[in-house]
JSON list of C-alpha atoms in Angstrom, two decimals:
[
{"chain": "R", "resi": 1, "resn": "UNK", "atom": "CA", "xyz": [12.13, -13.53, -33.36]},
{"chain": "R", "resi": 2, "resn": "UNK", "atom": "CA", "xyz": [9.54, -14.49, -30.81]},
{"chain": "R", "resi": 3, "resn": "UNK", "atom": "CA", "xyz": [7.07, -11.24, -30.41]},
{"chain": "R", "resi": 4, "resn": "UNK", "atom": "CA", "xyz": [3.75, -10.20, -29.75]},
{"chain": "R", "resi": 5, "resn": "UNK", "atom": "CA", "xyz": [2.69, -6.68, -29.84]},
{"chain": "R", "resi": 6, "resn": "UNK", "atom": "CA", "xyz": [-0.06, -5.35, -27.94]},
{"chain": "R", "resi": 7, "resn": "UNK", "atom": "CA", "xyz": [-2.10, -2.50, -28.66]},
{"chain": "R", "resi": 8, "resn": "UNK", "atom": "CA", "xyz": [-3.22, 0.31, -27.15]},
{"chain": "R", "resi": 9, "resn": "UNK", "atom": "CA", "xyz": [-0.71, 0.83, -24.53]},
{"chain": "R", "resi": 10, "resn": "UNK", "atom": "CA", "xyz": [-3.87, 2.52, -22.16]},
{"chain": "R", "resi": 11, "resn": "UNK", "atom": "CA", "xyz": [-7.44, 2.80, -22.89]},
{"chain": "R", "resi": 12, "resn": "UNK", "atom": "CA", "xyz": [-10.12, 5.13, -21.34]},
{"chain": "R", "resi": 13, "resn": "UNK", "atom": "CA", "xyz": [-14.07, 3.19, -21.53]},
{"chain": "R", "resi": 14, "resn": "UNK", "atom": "CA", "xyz": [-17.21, 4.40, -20.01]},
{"chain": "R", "resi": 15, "resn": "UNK", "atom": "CA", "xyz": [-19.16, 2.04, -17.95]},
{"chain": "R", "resi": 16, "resn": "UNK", "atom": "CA", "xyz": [-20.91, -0.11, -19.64]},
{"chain": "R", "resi": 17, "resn": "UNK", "atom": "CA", "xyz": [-19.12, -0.04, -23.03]},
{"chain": "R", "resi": 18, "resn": "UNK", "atom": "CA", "xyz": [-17.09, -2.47, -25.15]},
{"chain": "R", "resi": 19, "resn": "UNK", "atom": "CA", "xyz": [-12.95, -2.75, -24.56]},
{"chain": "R", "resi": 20, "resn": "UNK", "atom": "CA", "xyz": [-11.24, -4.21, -27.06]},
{"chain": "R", "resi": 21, "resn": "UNK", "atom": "CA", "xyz": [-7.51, -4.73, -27.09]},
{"chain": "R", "resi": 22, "resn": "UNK", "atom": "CA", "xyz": [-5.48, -6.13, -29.80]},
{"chain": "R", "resi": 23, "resn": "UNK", "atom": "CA", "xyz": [-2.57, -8.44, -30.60]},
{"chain": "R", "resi": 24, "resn": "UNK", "atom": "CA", "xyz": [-0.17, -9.79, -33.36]},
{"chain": "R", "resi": 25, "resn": "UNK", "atom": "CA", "xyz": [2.15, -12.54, -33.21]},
{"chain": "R", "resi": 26, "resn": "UNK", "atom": "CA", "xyz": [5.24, -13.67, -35.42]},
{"chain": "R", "resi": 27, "resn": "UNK", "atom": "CA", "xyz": [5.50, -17.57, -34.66]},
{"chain": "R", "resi": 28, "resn": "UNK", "atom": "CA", "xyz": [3.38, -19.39, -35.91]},
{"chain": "R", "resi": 29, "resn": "UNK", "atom": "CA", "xyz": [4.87, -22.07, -33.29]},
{"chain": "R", "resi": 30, "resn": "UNK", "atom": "CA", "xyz": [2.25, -20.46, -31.02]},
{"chain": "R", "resi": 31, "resn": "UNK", "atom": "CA", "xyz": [0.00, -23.00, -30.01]},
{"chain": "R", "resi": 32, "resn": "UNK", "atom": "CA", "xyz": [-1.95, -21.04, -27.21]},
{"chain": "R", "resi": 33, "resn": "UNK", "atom": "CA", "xyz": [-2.86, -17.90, -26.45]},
{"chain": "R", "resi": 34, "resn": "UNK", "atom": "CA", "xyz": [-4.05, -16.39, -22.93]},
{"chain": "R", "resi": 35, "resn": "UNK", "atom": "CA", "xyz": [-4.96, -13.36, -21.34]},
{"chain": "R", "resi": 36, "resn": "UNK", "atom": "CA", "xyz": [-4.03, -11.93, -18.21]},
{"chain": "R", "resi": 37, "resn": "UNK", "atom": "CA", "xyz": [-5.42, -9.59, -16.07]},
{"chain": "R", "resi": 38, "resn": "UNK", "atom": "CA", "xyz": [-2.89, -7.54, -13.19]},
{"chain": "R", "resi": 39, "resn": "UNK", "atom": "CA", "xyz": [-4.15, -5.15, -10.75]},
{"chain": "R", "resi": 40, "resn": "UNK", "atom": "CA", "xyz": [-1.63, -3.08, -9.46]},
{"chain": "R", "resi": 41, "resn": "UNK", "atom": "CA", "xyz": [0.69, -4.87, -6.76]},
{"chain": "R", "resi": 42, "resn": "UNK", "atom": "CA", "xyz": [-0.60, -8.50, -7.95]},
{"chain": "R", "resi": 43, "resn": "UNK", "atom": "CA", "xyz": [1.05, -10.92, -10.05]},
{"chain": "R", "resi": 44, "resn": "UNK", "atom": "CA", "xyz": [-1.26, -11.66, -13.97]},
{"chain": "R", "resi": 45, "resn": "UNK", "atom": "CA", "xyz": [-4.23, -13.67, -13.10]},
{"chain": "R", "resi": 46, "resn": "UNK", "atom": "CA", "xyz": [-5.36, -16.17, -15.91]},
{"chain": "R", "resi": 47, "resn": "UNK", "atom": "CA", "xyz": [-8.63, -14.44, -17.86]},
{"chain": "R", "resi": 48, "resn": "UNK", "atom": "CA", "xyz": [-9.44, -16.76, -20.95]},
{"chain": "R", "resi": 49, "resn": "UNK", "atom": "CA", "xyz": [-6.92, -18.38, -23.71]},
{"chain": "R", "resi": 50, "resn": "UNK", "atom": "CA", "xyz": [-7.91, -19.47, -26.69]},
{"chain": "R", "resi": 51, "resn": "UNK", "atom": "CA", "xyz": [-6.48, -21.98, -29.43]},
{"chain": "R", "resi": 52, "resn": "UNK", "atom": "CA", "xyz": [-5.69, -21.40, -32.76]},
{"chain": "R", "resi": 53, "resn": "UNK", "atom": "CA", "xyz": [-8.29, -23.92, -34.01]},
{"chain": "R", "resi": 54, "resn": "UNK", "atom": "CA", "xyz": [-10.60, -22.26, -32.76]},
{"chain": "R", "resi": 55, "resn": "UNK", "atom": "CA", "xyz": [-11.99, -18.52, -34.07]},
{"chain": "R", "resi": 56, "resn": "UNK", "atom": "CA", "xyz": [-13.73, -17.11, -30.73]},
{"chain": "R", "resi": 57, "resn": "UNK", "atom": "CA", "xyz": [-14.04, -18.39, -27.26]},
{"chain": "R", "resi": 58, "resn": "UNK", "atom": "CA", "xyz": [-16.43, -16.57, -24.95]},
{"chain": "R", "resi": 59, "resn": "UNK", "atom": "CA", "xyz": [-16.61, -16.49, -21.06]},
{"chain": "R", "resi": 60, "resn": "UNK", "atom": "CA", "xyz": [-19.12, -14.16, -19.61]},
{"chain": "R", "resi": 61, "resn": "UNK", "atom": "CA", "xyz": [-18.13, -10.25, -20.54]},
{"chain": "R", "resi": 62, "resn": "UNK", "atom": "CA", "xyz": [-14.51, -11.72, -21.88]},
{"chain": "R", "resi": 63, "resn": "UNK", "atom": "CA", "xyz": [-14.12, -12.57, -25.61]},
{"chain": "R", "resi": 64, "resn": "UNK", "atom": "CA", "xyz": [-11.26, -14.03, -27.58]},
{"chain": "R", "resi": 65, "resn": "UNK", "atom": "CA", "xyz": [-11.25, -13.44, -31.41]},
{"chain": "R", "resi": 66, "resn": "UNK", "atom": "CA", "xyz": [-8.63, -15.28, -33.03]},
{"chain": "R", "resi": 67, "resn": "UNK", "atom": "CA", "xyz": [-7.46, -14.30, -36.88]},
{"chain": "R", "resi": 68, "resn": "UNK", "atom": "CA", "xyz": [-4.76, -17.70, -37.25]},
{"chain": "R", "resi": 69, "resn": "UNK", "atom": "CA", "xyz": [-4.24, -16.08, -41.37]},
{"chain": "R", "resi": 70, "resn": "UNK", "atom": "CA", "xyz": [-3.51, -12.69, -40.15]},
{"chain": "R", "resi": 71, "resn": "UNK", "atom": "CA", "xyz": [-2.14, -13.53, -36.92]},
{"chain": "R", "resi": 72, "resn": "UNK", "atom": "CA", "xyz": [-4.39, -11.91, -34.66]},
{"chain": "R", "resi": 73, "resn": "UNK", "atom": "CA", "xyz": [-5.97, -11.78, -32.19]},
{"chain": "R", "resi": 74, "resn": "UNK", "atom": "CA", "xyz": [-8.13, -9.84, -29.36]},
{"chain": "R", "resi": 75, "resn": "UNK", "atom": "CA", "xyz": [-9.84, -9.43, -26.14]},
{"chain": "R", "resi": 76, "resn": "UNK", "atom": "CA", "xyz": [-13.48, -7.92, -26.56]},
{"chain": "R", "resi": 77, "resn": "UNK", "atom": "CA", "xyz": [-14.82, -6.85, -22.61]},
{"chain": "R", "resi": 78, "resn": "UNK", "atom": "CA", "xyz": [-18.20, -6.65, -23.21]},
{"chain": "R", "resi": 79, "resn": "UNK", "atom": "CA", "xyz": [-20.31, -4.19, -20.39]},
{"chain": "R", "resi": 80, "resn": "UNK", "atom": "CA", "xyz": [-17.05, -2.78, -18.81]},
{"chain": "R", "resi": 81, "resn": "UNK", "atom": "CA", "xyz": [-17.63, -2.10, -15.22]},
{"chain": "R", "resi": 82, "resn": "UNK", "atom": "CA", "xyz": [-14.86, 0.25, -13.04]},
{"chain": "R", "resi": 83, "resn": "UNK", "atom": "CA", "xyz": [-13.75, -3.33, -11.62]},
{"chain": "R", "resi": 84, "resn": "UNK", "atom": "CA", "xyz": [-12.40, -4.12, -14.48]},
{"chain": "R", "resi": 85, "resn": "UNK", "atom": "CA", "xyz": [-9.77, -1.31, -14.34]},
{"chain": "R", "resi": 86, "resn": "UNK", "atom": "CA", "xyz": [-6.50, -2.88, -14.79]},
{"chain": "R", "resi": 87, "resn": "UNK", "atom": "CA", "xyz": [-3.31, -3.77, -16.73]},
{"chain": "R", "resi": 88, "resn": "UNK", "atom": "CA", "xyz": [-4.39, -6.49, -19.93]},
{"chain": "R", "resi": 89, "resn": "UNK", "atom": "CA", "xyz": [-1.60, -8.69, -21.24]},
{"chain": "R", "resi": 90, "resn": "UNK", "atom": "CA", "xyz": [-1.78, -10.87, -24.39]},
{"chain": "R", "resi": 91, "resn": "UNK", "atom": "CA", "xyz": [0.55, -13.81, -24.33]},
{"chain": "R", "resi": 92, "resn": "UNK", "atom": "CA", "xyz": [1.45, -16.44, -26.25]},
{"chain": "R", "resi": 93, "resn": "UNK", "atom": "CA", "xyz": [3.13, -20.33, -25.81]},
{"chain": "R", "resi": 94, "resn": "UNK", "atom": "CA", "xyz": [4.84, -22.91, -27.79]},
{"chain": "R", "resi": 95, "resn": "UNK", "atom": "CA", "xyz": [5.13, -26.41, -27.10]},
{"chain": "R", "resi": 96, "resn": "UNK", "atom": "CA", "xyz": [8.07, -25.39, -24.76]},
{"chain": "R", "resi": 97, "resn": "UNK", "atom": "CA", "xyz": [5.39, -23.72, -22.24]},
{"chain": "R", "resi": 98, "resn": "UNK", "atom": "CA", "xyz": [7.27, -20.11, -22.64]},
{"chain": "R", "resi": 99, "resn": "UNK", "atom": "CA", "xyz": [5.09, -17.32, -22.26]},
{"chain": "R", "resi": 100, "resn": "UNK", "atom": "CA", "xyz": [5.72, -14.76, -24.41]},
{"chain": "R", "resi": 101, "resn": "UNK", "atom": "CA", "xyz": [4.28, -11.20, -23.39]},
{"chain": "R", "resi": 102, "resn": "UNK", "atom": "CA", "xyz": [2.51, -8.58, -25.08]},
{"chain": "R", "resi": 103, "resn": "UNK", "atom": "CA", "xyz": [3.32, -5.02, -23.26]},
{"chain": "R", "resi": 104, "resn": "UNK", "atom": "CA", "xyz": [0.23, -4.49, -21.89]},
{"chain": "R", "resi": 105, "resn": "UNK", "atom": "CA", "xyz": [-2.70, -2.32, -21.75]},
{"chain": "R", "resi": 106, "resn": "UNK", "atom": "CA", "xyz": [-3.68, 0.19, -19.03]},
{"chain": "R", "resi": 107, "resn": "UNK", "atom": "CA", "xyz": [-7.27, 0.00, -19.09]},
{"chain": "R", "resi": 108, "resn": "UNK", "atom": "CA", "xyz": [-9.39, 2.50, -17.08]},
{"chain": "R", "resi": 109, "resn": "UNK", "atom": "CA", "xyz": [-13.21, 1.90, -17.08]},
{"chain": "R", "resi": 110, "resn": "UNK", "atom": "CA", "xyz": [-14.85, 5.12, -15.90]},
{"chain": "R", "resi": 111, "resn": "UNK", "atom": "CA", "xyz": [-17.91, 5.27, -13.88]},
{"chain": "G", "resi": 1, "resn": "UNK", "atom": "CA", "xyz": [-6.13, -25.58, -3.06]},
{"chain": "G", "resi": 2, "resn": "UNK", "atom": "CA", "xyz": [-3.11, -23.48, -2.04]},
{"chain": "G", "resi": 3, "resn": "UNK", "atom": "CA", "xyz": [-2.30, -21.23, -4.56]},
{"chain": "G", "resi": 4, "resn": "UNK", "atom": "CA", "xyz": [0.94, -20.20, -5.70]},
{"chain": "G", "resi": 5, "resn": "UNK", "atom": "CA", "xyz": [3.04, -17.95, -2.90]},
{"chain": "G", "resi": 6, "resn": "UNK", "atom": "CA", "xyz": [6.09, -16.03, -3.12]},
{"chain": "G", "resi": 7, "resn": "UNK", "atom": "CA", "xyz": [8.84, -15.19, -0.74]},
{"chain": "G", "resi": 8, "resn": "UNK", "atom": "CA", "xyz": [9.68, -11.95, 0.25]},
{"chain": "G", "resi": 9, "resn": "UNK", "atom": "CA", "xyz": [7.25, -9.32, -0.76]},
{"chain": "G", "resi": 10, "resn": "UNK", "atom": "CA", "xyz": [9.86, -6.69, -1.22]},
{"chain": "G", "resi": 11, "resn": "UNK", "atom": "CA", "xyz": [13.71, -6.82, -1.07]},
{"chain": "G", "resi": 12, "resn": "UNK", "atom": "CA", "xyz": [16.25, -4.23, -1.16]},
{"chain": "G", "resi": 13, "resn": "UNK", "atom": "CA", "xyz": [19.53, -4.99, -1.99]},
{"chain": "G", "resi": 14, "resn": "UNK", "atom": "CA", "xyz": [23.17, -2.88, -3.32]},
{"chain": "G", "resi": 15, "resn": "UNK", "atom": "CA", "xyz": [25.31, -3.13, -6.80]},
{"chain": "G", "resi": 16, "resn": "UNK", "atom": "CA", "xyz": [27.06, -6.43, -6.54]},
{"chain": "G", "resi": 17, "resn": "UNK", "atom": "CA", "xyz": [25.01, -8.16, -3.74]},
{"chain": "G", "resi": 18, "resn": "UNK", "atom": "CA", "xyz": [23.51, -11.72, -4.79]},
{"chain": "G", "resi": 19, "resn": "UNK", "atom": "CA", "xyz": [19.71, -12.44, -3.85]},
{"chain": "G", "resi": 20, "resn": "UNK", "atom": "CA", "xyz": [17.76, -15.66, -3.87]},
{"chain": "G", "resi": 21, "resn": "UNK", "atom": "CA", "xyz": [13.98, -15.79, -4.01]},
{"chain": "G", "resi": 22, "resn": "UNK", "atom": "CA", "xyz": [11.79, -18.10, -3.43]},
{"chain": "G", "resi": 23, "resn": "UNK", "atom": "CA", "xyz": [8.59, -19.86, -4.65]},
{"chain": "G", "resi": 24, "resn": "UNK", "atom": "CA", "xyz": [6.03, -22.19, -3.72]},
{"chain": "G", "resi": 25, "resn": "UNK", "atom": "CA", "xyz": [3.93, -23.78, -6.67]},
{"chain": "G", "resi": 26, "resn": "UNK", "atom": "CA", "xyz": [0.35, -24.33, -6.35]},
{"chain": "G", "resi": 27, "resn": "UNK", "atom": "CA", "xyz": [-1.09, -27.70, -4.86]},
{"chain": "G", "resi": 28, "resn": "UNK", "atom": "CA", "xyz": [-0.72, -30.67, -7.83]},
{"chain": "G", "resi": 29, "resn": "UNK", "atom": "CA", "xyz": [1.86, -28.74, -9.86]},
{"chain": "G", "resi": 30, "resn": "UNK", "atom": "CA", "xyz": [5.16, -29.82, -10.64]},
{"chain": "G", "resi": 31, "resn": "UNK", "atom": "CA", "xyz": [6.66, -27.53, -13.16]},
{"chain": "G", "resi": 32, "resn": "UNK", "atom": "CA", "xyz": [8.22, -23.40, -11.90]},
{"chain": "G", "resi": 33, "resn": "UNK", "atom": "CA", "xyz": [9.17, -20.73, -14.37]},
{"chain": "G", "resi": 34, "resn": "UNK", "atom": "CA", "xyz": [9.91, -17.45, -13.29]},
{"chain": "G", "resi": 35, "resn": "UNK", "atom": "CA", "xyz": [9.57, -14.44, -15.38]},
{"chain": "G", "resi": 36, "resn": "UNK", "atom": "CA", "xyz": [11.34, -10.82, -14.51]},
{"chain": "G", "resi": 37, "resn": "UNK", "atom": "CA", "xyz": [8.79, -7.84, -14.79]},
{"chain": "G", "resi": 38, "resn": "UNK", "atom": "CA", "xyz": [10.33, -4.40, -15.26]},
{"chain": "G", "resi": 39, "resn": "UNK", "atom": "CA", "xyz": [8.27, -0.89, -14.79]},
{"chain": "G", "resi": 40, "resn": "UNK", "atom": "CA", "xyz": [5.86, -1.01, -17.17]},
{"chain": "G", "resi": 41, "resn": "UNK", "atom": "CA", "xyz": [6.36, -3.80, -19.02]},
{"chain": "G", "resi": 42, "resn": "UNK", "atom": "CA", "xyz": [5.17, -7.38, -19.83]},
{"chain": "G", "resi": 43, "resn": "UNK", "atom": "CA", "xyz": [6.70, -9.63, -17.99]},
{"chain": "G", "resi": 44, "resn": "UNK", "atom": "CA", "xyz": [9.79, -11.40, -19.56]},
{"chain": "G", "resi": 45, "resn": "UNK", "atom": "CA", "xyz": [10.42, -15.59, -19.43]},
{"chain": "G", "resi": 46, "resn": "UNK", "atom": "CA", "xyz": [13.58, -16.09, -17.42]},
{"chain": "G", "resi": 47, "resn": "UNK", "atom": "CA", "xyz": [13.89, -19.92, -16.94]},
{"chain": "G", "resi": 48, "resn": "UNK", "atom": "CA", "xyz": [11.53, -22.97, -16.08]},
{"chain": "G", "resi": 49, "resn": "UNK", "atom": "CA", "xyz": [12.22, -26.08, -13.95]},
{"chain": "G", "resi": 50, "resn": "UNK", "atom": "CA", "xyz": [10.77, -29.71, -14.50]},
{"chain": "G", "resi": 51, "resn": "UNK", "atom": "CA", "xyz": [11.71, -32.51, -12.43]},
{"chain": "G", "resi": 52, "resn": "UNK", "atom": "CA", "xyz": [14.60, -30.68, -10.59]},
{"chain": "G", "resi": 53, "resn": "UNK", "atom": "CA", "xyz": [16.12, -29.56, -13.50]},
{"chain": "G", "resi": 54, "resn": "UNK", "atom": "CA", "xyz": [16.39, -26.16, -15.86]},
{"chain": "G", "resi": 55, "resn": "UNK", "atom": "CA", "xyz": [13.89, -26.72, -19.25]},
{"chain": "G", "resi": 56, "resn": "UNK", "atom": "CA", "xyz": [14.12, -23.87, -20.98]},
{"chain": "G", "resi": 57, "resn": "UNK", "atom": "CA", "xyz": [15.89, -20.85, -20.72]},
{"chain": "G", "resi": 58, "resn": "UNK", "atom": "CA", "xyz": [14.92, -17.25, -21.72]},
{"chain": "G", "resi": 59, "resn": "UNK", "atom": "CA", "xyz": [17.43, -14.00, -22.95]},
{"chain": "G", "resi": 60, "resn": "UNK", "atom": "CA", "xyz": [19.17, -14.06, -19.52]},
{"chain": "G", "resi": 61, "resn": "UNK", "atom": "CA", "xyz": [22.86, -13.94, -18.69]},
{"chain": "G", "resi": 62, "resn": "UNK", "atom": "CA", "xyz": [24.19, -16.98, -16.28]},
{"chain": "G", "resi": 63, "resn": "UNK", "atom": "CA", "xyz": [24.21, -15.14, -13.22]},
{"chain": "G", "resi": 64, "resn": "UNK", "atom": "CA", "xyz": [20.56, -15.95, -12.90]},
{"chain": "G", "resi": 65, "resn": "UNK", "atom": "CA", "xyz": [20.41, -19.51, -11.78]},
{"chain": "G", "resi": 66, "resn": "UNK", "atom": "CA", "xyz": [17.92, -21.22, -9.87]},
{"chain": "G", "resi": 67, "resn": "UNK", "atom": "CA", "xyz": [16.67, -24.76, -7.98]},
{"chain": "G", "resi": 68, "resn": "UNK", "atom": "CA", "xyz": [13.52, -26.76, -8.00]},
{"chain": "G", "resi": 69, "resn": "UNK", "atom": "CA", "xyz": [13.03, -29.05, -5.02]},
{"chain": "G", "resi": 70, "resn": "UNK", "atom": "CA", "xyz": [11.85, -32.44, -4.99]},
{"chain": "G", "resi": 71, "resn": "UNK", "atom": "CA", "xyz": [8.54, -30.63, -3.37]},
{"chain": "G", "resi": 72, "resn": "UNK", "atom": "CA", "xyz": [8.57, -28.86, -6.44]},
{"chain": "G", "resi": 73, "resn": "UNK", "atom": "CA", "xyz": [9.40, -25.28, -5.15]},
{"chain": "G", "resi": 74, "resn": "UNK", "atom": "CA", "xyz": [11.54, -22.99, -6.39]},
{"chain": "G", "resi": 75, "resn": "UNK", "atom": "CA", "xyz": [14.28, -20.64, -6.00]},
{"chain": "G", "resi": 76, "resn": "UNK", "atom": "CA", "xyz": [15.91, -17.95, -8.10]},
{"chain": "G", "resi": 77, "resn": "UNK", "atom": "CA", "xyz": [19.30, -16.74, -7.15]},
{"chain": "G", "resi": 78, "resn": "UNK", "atom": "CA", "xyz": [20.53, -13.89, -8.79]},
{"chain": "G", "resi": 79, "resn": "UNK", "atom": "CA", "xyz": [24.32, -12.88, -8.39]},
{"chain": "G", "resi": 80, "resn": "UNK", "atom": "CA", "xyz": [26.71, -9.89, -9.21]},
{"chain": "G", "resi": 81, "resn": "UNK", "atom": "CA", "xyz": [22.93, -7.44, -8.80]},
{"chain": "G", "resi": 82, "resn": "UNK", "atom": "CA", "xyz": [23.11, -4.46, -11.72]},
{"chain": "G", "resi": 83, "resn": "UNK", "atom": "CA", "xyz": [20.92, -1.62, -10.98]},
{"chain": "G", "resi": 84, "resn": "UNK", "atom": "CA", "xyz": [18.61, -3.02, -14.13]},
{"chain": "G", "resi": 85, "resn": "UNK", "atom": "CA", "xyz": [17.76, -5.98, -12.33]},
{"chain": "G", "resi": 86, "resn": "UNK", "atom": "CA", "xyz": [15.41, -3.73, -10.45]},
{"chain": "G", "resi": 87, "resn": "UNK", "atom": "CA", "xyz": [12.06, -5.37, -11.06]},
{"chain": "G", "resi": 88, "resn": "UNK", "atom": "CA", "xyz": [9.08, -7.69, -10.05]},
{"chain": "G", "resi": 89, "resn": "UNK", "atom": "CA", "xyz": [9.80, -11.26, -10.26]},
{"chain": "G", "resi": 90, "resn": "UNK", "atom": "CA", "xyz": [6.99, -13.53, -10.70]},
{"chain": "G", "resi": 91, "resn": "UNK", "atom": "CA", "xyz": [6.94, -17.03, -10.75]},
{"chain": "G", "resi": 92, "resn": "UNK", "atom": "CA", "xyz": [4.30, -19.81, -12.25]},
{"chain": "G", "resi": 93, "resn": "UNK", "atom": "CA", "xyz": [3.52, -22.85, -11.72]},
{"chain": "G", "resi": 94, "resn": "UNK", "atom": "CA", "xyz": [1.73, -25.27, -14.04]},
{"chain": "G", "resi": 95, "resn": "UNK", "atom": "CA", "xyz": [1.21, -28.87, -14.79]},
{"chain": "G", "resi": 96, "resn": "UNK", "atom": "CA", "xyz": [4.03, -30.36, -17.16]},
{"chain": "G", "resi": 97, "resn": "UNK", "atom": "CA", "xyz": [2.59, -30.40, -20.79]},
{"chain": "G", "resi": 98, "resn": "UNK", "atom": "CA", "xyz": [-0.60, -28.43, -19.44]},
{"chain": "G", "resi": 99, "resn": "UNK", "atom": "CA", "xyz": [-0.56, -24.73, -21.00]},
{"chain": "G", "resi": 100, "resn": "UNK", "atom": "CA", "xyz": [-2.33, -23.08, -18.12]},
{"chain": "G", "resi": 101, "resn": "UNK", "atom": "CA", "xyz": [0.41, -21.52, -15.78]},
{"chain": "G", "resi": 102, "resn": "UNK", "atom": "CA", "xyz": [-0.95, -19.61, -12.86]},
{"chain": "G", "resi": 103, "resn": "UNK", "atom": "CA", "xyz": [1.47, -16.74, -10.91]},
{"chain": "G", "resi": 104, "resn": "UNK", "atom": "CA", "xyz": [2.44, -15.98, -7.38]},
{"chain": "G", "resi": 105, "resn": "UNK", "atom": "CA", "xyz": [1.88, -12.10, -6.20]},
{"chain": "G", "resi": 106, "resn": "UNK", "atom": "CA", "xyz": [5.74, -11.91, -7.14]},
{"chain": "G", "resi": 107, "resn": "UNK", "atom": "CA", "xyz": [8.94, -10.18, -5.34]},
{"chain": "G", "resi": 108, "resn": "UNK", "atom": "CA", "xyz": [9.31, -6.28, -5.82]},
{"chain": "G", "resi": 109, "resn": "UNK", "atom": "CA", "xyz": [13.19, -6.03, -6.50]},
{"chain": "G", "resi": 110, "resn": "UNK", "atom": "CA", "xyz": [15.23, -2.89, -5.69]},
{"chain": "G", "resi": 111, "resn": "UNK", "atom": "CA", "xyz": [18.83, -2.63, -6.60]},
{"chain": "G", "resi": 112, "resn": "UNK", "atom": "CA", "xyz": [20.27, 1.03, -5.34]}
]
């Protein structure tokens, strides 16, 4: 069965501190893995992805670290600012460019 | 670069009615897949459409259909409404064989 579990369901971070939330994936069809970002109202805006050749992929605050053995893998916001406050959602694709959805994280960065 | 838009915002429709939404994929794109969002949830891969035609086809029943037109937009027709179709629909739009798929604002759904 195609799943990916997402964890926590909501996180509380104080400005200026580290967010991480994790993932775990079944498939190991998976050939990418992205992160989206969904304010309330909006539709999941693209963050990073990552590929499973590769074991971290930075881009500013964001971090992917990918596990391919243990099939895992996580988003590290580095210097969380109250901007950031918003609903996180692993995902990961096969070949077949299905994106398959972690549950989401309700992340609240307080000031 | 015209990103990807969705038609309506909100709808509001009764037990049995049959809606059709639409979608508009971003500038240089030519594949659509929708995905239905409930409450709280991640949002769950309904169908996607390449070249006019259905490629690939999530957990749904056939009374979600849908249409891509040659100018590669999109619409999603849903007949025979339950109350548990109450949702946000988003749709993507992405470049076949690309991975990157980028979403509309999506259609807020209510079924009474």
């Amino acid at each position: 069965q195609q799943q990916v579990k997402q964890s926590p369901q909501s996180l509380i971070v104080q400005k200026g501190g580290i967010s991480i939330i994790n993932c775990a994936y079944e498939n190991t069809a998976f050939d990418y893995f992205p992160w989206y970002q969904q304010f309330p109202g909006k539709g999941p805006a693209l963050l990073i992805a990552i590929r499973p050749d590769v074991s971290e992929k930075k881009e500013g605050r964001f971090t992917i670290s990918f596990n391919k053995s243990a099939k895992q893998f996580s988003l590290h916001i580095m210097d969380s600012q109250p901007g950031d406050s918003a609903t996180y959602f692993c995902a990961a694709e096969n070949a077949g460019n299905m994106l398959t959805f972690g549950g989401g994280t309700r992340l609240m960065v307080k000031p | 670069e015209t990103g990807v838009t969705q038609s309506p915002t909100h709808l509001i429709k009764t037990r049995g009615q049959q809606v059709t939404l639409r979608c508009s994929s971003q500038s240089g794109h030519n594949t659509v897949s929708w995905y239905q969002q409930a409450l709280g949830q991640g949002p769950q891969f309904i169908f996607q459409y390449y070249r006019e035609e259905e490629n690939g086809r999530g957990n749904f029943p056939p009374r979600f259909s849908g249409l891509q037109f040659p100018n590669y937009s999109s619409e999603l027709n849903v007949n025979a409404l339950e109350l548990d179709d109450s949702a946000l629909y988003l749709c993507a739009s992405s470049l076949f064989g690309v991975n990157e798929q980028f979403f509309g604002p999506g259609t807020r759904l209510t079924v009474l």
